[in-house]
PDB file of C-alpha atoms in Angstrom:
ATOM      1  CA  UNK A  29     -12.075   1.491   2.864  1.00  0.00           C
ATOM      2  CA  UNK A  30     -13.335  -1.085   5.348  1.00  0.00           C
ATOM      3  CA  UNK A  31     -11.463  -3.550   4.212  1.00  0.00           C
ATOM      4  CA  UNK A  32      -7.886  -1.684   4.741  1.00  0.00           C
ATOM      5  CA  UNK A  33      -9.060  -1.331   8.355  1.00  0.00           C
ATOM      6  CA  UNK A  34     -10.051  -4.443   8.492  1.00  0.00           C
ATOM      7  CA  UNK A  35      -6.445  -5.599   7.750  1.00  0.00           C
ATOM      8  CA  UNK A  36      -5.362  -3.987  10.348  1.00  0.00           C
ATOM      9  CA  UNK A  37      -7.322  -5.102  12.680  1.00  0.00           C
ATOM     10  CA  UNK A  38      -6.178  -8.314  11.936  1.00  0.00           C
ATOM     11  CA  UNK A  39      -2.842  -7.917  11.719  1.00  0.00           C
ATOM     12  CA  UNK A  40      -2.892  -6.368  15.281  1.00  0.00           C
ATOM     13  CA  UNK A  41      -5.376  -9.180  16.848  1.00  0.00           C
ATOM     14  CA  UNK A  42      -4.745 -11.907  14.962  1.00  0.00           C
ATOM     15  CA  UNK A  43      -0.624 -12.285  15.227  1.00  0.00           C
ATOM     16  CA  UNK A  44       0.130 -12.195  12.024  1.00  0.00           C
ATOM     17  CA  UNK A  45       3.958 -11.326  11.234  1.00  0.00           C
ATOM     18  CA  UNK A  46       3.509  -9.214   8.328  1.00  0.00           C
ATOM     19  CA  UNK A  47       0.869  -6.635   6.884  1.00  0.00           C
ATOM     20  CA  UNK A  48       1.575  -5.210   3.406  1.00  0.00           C
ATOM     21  CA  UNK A  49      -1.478  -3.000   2.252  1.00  0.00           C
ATOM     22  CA  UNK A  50      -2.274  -0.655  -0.802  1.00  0.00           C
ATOM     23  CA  UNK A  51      -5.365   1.033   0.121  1.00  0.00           C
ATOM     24  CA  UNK A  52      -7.524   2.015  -3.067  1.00  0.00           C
ATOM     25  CA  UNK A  53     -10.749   2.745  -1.467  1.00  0.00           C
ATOM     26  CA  UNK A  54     -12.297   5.503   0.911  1.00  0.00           C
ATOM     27  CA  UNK A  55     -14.718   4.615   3.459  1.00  0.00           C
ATOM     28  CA  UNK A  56     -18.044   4.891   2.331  1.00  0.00           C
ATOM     29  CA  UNK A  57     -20.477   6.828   4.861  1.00  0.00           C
ATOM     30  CA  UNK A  58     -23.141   5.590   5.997  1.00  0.00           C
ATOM     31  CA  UNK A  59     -26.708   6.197   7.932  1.00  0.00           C
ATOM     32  CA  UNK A  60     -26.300   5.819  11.830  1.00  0.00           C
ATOM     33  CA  UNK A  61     -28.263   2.774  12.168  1.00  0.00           C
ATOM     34  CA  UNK A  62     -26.211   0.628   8.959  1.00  0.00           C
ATOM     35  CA  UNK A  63     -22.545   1.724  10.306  1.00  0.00           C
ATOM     36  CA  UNK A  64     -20.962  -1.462  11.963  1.00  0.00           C
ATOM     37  CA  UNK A  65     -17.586   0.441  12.478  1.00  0.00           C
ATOM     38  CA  UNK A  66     -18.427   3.625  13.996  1.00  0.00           C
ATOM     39  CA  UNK A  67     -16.951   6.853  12.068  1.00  0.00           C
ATOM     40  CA  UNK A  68     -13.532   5.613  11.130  1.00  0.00           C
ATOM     41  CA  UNK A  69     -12.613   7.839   8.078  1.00  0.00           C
ATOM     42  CA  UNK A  70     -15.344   9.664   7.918  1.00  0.00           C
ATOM     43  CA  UNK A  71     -14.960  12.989   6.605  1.00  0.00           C
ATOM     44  CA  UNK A  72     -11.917  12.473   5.075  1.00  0.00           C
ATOM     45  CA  UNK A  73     -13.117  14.345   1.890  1.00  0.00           C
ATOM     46  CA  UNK A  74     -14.116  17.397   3.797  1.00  0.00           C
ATOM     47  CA  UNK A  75     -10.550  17.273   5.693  1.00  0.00           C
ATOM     48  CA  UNK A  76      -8.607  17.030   2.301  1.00  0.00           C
ATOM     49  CA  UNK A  77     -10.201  20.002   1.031  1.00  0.00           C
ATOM     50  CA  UNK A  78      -9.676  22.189   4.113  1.00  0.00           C
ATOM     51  CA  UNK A  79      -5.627  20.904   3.986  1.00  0.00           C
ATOM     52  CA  UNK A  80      -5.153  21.537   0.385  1.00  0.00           C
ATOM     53  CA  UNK A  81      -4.483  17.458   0.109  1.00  0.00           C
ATOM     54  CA  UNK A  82      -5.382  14.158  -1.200  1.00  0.00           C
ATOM     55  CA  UNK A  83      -8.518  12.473   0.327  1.00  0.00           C
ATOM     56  CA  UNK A  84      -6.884   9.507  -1.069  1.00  0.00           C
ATOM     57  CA  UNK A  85      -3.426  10.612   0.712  1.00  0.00           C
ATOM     58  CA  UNK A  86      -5.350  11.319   3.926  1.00  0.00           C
ATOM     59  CA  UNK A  87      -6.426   8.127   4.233  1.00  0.00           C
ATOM     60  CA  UNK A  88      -3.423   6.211   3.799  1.00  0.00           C
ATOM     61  CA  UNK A  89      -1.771   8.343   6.623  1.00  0.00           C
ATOM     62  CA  UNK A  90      -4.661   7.905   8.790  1.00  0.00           C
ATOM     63  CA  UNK A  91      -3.997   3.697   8.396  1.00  0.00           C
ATOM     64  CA  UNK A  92      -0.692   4.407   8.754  1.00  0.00           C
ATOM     65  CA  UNK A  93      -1.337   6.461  12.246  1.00  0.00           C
ATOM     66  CA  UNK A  94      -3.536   3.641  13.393  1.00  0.00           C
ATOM     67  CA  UNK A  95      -1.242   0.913  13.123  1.00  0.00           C
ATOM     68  CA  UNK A  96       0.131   0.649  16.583  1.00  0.00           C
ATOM     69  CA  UNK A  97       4.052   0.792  17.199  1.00  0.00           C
ATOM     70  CA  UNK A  98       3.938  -2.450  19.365  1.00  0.00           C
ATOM     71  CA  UNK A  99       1.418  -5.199  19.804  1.00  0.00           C
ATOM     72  CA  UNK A 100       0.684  -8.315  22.074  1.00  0.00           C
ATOM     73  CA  UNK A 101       0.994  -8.794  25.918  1.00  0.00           C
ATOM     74  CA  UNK A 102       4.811  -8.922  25.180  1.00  0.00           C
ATOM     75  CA  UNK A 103       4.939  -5.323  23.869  1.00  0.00           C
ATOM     76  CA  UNK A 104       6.809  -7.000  20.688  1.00  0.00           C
ATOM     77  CA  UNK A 105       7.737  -3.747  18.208  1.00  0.00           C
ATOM     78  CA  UNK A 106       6.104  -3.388  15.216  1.00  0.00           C
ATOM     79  CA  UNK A 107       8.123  -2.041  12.245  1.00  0.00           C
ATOM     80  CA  UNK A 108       6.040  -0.311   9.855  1.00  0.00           C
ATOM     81  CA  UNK A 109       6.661   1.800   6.262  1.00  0.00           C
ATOM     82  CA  UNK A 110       4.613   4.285   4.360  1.00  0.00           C
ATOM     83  CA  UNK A 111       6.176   3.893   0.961  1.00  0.00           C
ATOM     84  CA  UNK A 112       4.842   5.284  -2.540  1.00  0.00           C
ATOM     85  CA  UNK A 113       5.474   3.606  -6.189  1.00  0.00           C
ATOM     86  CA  UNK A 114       5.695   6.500  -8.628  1.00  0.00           C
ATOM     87  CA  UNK A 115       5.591   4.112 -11.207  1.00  0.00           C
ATOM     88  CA  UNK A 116       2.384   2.892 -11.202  1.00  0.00           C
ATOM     89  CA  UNK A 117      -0.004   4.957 -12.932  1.00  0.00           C
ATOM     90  CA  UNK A 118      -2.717   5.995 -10.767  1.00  0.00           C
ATOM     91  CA  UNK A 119      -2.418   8.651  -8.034  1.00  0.00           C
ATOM     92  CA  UNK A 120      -3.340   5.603  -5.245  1.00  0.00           C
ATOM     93  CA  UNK A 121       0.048   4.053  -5.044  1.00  0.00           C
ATOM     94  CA  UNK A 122       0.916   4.140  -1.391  1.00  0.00           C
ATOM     95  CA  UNK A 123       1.643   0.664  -0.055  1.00  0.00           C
ATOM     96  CA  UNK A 124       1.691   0.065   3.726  1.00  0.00           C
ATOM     97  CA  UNK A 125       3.760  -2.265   5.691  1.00  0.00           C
ATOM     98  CA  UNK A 126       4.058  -3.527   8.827  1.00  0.00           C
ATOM     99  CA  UNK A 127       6.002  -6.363  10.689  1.00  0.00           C
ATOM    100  CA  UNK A 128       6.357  -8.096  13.950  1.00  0.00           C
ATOM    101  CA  UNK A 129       9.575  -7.596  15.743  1.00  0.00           C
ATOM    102  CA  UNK A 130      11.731 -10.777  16.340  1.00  0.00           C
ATOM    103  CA  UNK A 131      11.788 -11.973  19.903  1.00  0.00           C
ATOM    104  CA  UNK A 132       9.550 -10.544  23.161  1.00  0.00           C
ATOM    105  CA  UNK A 133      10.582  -7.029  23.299  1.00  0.00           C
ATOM    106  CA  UNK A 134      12.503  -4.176  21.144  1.00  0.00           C
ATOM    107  CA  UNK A 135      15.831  -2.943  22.138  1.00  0.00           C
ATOM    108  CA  UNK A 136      14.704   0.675  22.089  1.00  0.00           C
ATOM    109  CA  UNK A 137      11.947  -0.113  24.801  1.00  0.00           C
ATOM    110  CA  UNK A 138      13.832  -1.879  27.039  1.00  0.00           C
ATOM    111  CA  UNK A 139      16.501   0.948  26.992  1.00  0.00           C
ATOM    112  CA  UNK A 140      13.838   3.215  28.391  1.00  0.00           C
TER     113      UNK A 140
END
């Protein structure tokens, strides 16, 4: 759990060109005083049931959601995937994946 957001987190801060993650783990809750993140992905459990879904599933879309579209002072695009391999055998095979855009800006931005 953290460490899927912390992957992000890196990927987005630390200029890294490409992010490829397969989250396996929910966020484990914690007391107020031990959380160092805040509440990022709490409740997920309690969200799944209400919307007839995956925890598991929620979570991946929330990562997904929080990846941003573009990144850095040059507002370079990010392209980013939410794929699934239905040949692995466990229900957690989502894979994530972002990647820096070539050059300063994307073509679709500087159209509008």
């Amino acid at each position: 759990g953290e460490l899927s957001r912390r992957a992000i987190e890196l990927f987005v801060g630390h200029k890294c060109d490409v992010l490829v993650l397969a989250p396996c783990c929910l966020v484990r809750e914690r007391k107020s005083g031990k959380r160092r993140f805040g509440k990022f992905g709490y409740g997920l459990s309690a969200a799944a049931k209400r919307l007839g879904t995956c925890s598991s599933d929620l979570w991946c879309k929330l990562l997904y959601d929080t990846l941003p579209s573009h990144v850095d002072d040059d507002f370079v695009h990010v392209y980013k995937t939410y794929d699934r391999d239905e040949d692995m055998l466990t229900e957690k095979s989502a894979f994530i994946t972002a990647r820096r855009g070539e050059g300063a800006r994307c073509d679709a931005c500087d159209d509008a």
